[in-house]
Amino acid sequence: MRILLIEDEPKIASFVCQGLRAAGMTVDPIEDGLAGLNAVLQAQHDLLVLDIMLPQLDGFELLRKARSAGITLPVIVLSAKTDLADRLQGFDLGADDYLAKPFFIEELIARIRSLLGRNASQNEDVFSLAGITLNRLTRRADWEDRSAVLSQREFMLLDYLMRSPGYIFSRKQILQHVWNFNFDPQTNVVDVCVQRIKKKLVSTDNSTSMFPIESIRGVGYRINLKGLA
């Protein structure tokens, strides 16, 4: 999930970014409305989290311009403007959800996942990226001439990486998402799981170095963008 956050309060922006990234999302923060609108019009994100009281261009006007331009990106308004009139204006302009400040990061994450799940097409049960085809119903993965049913942990790790191609996930992030426990610098469970995935999908007839999961020394793993079509 790649989230665009338009929020001018540094403490709130930092709090949201930290929470969403810990939940496995990629976040691009922007501090003012004009730069935010330009980012929205580039259509490179899965969802927008939008403050209303912004410099340069307020959130309501940004939302109006985006919808007028045909942008259908799901939008969650995150604002201290909580009067009924403000909430109704947000929905009238095309917001999909409206969350009042102060808020719990867990609720924002739940609303993001709900919106993205609601807007996902049914054929995303079978997802292809960088030559890998992953069936999220059967946990079957295919790459080149190999096909295998992955274990639950293997599937969760591969699916996690494939949702944000090119983004480098630390071992800490992967451990928290896949195993739901904090990082232990002595554990190699992530590396072992990656090796099991490669063993299932890489045959002797193709090179392990060509497999799209790339190890970033001292950091973690990513899906190598060079493998994308």
CSV table of C-alpha atoms in Angstrom, one decimal, residues 1-3 23-27 44-47 112-121 124-130 132 134-137 152 155-169 177-178 213 221-225 228:
chain,number,residue,atom,x,y,z
A,1,MET,CA,0.0,0.0,0.0
A,2,ARG,CA,1.4,3.4,-1.0
A,3,ILE,CA,-0.2,6.2,1.0
A,23,ALA,CA,1.9,-1.5,9.5
A,24,GLY,CA,3.8,-2.3,6.3
A,25,MET,CA,2.6,0.7,4.3
A,26,THR,CA,4.8,3.1,2.2
A,27,VAL,CA,4.1,6.7,3.1
A,44,GLN,CA,1.0,7.1,-8.1
A,45,HIS,CA,-0.7,6.3,-4.7
A,46,ASP,CA,-3.3,3.9,-3.5
A,47,LEU,CA,-4.9,6.3,-1.0
A,112,ILE,CA,-7.3,2.6,5.3
A,113,ARG,CA,-7.4,-1.2,5.0
A,114,SER,CA,-11.1,-1.2,4.9
A,115,LEU,CA,-11.2,1.4,2.1
A,116,LEU,CA,-8.5,-0.3,0.0
A,117,GLY,CA,-10.2,-3.7,0.5
A,118,ARG,CA,-13.5,-2.3,-0.5
A,119,ASN,CA,-12.0,-0.8,-3.7
A,120,ALA,CA,-9.9,-3.8,-4.7
A,121,SER,CA,-11.1,-5.8,-7.6
A,124,GLU,CA,-6.6,-9.4,-7.1
A,125,ASP,CA,-6.9,-12.8,-5.6
A,126,VAL,CA,-4.3,-13.7,-8.3
A,127,PHE,CA,-1.6,-11.2,-8.4
A,128,SER,CA,1.4,-11.0,-10.7
A,129,LEU,CA,4.5,-8.9,-10.3
A,130,ALA,CA,8.1,-9.1,-11.5
A,132,ILE,CA,5.9,-14.0,-9.9
A,134,LEU,CA,0.8,-15.3,-6.4
A,135,ASN,CA,-2.6,-16.8,-5.6
A,136,ARG,CA,-3.8,-15.4,-2.4
A,137,LEU,CA,-6.6,-18.0,-2.0
A,152,GLN,CA,1.5,-19.4,5.7
A,155,PHE,CA,3.1,-16.6,1.7
A,156,MET,CA,2.8,-13.6,4.1
A,157,LEU,CA,6.4,-12.6,3.6
A,158,LEU,CA,6.2,-12.8,-0.2
A,159,ASP,CA,2.8,-11.0,-0.4
A,160,TYR,CA,4.1,-8.3,1.9
A,161,LEU,CA,7.1,-7.5,-0.3
A,162,MET,CA,5.0,-7.7,-3.5
A,163,ARG,CA,2.5,-5.1,-2.2
A,164,SER,CA,5.2,-2.4,-2.4
A,165,PRO,CA,7.6,-3.2,-5.2
A,166,GLY,CA,11.0,-1.5,-4.9
A,167,TYR,CA,10.4,-0.5,-1.3
A,168,ILE,CA,13.1,-1.9,1.1
A,169,PHE,CA,11.6,-3.5,4.2
A,177,HIS,CA,4.2,-8.1,10.0
A,178,VAL,CA,4.8,-11.8,9.4
A,213,ILE,CA,13.5,-10.9,-4.0
A,221,TYR,CA,14.7,-7.2,1.5
A,222,ARG,CA,12.7,-5.8,-1.5
A,223,ILE,CA,11.2,-6.9,-4.8
A,224,ASN,CA,13.7,-5.8,-7.3
A,225,LEU,CA,12.2,-3.2,-9.7
A,228,LEU,CA,9.2,-5.5,-13.4
